[in-house]
PDB file of C-alpha atoms in Angstrom:
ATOM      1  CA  UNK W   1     166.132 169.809 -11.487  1.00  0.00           C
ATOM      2  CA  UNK W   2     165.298 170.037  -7.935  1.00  0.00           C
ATOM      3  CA  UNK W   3     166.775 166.760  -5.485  1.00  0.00           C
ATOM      4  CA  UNK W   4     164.975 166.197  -2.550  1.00  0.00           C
ATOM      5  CA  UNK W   5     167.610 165.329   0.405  1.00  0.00           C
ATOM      6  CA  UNK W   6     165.590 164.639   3.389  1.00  0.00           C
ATOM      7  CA  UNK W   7     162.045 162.922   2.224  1.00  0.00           C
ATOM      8  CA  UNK W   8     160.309 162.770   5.747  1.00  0.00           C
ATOM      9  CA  UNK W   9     156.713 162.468   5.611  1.00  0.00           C
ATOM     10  CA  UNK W  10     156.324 160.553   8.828  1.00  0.00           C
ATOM     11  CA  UNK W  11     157.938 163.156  11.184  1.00  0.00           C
ATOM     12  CA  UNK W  12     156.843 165.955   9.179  1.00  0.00           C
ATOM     13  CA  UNK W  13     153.257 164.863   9.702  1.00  0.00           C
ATOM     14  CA  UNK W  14     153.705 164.442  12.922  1.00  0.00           C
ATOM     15  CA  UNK W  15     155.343 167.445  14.045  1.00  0.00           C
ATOM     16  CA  UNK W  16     152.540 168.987  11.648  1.00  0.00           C
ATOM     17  CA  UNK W  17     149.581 167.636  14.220  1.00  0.00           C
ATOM     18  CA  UNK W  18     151.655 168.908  16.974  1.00  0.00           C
ATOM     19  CA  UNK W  19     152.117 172.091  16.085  1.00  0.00           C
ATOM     20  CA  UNK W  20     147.926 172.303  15.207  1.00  0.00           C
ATOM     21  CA  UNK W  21     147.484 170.797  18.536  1.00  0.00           C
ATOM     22  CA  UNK W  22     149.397 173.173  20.495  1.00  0.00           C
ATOM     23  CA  UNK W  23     147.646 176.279  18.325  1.00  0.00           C
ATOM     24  CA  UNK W  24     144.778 174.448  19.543  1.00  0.00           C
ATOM     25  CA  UNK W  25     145.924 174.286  22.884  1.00  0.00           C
ATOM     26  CA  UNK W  26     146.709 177.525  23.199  1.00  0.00           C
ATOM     27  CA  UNK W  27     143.450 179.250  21.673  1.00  0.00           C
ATOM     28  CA  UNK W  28     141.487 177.226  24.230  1.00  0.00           C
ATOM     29  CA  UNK W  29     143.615 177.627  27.279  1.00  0.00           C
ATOM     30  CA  UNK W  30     144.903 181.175  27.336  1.00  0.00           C
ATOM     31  CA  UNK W  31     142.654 182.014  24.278  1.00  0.00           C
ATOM     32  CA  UNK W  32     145.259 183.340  22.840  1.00  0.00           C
ATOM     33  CA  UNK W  33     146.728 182.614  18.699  1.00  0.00           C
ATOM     34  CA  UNK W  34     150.021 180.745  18.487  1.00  0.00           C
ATOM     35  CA  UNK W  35     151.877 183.484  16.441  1.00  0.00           C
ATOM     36  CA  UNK W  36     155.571 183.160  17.436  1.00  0.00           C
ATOM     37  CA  UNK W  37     156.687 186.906  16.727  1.00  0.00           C
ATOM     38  CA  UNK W  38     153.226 188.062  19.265  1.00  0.00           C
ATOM     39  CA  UNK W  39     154.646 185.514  21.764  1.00  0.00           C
ATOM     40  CA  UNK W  40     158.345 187.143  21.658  1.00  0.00           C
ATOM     41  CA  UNK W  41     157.087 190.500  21.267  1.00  0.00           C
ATOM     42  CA  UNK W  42     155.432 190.139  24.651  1.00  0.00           C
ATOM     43  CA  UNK W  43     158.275 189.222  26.026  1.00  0.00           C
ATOM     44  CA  UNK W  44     160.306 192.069  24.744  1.00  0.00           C
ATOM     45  CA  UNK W  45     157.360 194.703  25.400  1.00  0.00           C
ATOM     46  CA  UNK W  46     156.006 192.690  28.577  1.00  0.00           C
ATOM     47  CA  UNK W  47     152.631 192.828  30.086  1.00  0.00           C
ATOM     48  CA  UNK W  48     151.748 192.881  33.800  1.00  0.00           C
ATOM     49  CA  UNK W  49     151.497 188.870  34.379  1.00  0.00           C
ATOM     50  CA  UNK W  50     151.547 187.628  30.488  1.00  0.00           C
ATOM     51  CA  UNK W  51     155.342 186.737  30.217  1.00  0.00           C
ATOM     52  CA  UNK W  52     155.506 183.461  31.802  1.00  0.00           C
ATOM     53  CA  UNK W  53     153.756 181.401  29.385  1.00  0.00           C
ATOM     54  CA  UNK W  54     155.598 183.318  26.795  1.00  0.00           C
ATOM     55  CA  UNK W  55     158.765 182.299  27.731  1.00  0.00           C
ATOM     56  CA  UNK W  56     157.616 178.460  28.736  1.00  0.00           C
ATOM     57  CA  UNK W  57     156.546 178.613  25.081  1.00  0.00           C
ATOM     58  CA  UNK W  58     159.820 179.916  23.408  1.00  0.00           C
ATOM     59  CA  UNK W  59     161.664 177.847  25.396  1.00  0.00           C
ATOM     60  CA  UNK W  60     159.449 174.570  24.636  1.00  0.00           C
ATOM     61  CA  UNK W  61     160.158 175.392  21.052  1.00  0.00           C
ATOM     62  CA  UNK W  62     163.859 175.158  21.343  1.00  0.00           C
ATOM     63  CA  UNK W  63     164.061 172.560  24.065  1.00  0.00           C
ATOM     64  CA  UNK W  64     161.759 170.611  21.842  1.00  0.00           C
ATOM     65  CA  UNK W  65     164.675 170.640  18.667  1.00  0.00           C
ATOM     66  CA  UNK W  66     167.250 169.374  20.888  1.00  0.00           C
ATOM     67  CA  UNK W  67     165.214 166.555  22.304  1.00  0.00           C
ATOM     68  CA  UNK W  68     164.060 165.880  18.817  1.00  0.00           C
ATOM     69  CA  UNK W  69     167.954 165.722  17.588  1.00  0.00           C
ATOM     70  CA  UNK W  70     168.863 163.854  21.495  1.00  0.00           C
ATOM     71  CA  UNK W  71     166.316 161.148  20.479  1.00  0.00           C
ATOM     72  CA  UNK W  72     168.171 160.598  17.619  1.00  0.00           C
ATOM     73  CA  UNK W  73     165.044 161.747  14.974  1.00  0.00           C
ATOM     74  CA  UNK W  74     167.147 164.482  13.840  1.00  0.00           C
ATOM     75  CA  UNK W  75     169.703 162.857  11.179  1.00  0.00           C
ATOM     76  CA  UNK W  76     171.054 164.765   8.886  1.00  0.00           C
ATOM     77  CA  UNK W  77     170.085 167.958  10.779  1.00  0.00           C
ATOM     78  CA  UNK W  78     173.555 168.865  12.035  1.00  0.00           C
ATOM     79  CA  UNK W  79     174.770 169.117   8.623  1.00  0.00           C
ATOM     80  CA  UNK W  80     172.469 172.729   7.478  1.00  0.00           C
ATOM     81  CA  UNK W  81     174.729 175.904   7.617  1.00  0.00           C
ATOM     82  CA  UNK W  82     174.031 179.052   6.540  1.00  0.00           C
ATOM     83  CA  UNK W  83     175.274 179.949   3.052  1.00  0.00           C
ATOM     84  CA  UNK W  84     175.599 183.806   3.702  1.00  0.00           C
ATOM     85  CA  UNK W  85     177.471 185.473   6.672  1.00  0.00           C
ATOM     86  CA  UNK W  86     176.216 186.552  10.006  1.00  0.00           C
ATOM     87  CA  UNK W  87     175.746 189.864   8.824  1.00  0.00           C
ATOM     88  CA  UNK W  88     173.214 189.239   5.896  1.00  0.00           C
ATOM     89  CA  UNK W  89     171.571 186.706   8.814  1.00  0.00           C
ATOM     90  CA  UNK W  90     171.304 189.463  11.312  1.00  0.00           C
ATOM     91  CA  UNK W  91     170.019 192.056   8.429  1.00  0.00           C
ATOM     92  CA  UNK W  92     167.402 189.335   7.361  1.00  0.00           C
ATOM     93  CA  UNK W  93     166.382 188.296  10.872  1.00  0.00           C
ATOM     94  CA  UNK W  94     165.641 192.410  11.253  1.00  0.00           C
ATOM     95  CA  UNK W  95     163.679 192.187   8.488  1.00  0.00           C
ATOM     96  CA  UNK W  96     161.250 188.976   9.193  1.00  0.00           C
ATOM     97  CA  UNK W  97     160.419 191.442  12.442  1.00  0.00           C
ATOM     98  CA  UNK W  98     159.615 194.775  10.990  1.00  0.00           C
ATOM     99  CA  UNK W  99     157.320 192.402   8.697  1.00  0.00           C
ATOM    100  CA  UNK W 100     155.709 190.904  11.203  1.00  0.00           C
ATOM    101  CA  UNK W 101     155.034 193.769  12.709  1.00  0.00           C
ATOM    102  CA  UNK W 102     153.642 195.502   9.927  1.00  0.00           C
ATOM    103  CA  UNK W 103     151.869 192.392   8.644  1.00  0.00           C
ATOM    104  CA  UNK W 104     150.325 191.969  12.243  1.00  0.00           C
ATOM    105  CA  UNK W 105     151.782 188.527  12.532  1.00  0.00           C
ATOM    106  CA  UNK W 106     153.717 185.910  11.290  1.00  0.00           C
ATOM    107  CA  UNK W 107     153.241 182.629   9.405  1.00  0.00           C
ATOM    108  CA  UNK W 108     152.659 180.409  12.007  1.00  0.00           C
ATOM    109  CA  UNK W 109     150.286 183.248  13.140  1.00  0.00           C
ATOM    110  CA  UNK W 110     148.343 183.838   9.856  1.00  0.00           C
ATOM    111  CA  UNK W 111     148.994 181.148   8.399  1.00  0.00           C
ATOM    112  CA  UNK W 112     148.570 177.815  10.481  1.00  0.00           C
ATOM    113  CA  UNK W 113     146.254 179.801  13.436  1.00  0.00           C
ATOM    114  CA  UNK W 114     144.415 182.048  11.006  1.00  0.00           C
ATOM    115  CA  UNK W 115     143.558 180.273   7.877  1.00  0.00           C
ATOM    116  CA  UNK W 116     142.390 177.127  10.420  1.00  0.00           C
ATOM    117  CA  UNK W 117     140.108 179.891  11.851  1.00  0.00           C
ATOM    118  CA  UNK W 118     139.040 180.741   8.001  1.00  0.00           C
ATOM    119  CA  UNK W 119     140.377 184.660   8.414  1.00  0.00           C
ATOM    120  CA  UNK W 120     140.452 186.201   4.736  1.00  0.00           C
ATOM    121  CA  UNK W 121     142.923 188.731   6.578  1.00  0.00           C
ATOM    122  CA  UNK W 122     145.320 185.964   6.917  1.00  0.00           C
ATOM    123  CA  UNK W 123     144.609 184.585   3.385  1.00  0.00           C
ATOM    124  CA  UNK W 124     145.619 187.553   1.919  1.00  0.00           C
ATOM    125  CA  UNK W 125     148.710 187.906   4.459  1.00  0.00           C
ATOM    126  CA  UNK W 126     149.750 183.988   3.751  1.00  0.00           C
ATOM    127  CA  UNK W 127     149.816 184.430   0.011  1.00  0.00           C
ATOM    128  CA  UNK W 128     151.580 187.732   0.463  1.00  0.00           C
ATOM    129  CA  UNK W 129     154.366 185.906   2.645  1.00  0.00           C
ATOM    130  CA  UNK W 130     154.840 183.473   0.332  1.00  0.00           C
ATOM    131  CA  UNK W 131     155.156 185.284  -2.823  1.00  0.00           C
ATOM    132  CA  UNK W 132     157.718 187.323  -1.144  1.00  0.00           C
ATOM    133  CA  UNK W 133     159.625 184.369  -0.142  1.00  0.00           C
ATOM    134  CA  UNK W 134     159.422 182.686  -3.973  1.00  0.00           C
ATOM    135  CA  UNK W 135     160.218 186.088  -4.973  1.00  0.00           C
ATOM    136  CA  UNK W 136     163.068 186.606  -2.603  1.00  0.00           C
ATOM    137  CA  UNK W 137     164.859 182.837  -3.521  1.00  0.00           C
ATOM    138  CA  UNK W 138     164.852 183.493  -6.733  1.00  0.00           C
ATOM    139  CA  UNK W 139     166.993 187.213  -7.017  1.00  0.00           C
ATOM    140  CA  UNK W 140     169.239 185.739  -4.082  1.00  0.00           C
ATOM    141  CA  UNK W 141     169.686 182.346  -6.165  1.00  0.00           C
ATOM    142  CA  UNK W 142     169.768 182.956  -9.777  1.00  0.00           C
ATOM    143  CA  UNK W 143     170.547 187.135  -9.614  1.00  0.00           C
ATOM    144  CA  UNK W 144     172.952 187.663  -6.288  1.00  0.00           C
ATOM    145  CA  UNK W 145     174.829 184.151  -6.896  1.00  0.00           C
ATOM    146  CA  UNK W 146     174.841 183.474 -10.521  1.00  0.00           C
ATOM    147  CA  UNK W 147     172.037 180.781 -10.249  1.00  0.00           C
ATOM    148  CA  UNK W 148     173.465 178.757  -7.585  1.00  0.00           C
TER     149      UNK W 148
END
């Protein structure tokens, strides 16, 4: 039986309209879909002028965890820790990026921006993601660790 640690549905909803309103935001302002691995990618393979807000955006994203933890919204946060070593991290983190590139996106790409904007492309790309991830929990849980 599953225990659920960390019922939050107050922040969670919260940080839920603020992530729609900055996707909102965004579209509107720079017309442009808030698909974190298209933001970094354009700041790894820059365009002439389109880095700043790219960066500005990154770096709101991580600023905005540490103000979240400073303000004190954050318990229990600094207790998560990876169960597997750097290595499988760094092998898994290469992974999520050749996906996203050959999925043309991400999550918060297909899946928040492009199922608000009723894409079936991003349907089909959402389901796909998270199959793989059900799919992916259970062999490392129950096959890799003996059903840990």
């Amino acid at each position: 039986m599953m225990e659920i640690i960390n019922f939050t549905p107050l922040s969670a909803t919260l940080g839920g309209a603020l992530i729609g309103l900055s996707a909102a935001f965004l579209l509107l302002v720079k017309g442009r879909v808030a698909g974190i691995s298209g933001i970094f990618g354009g700041i790894v393979y820059p365009e002439k002028g389109d880095v700043s807000w790219r960066i500005l955006f990154i770096a709101g994203l991580i600023i905005g965890g540490f103000i979240y933890q400073w303000l004190g919204a954050g318990v229990g946060v600094d207790h998560i820790e990876a169960v597997v070593g750097t290595p499988w991290l760094i092998a898994a983190g290469l992974l999520v990026g050749v996906g996203t590139t050959i999925g043309t996106g991400c999550t918060s790409g297909h899946g928040i921006c492009g199922l608000a904007r009723r894409s079936p492309r991003s349907l089909v790309a959402t389901v796909t993601f998270m199959a793989t991830a059900f799919v992916t929990v259970y062999i490392v849980r129950h096959l890799f660790t003996g059903g840990v």
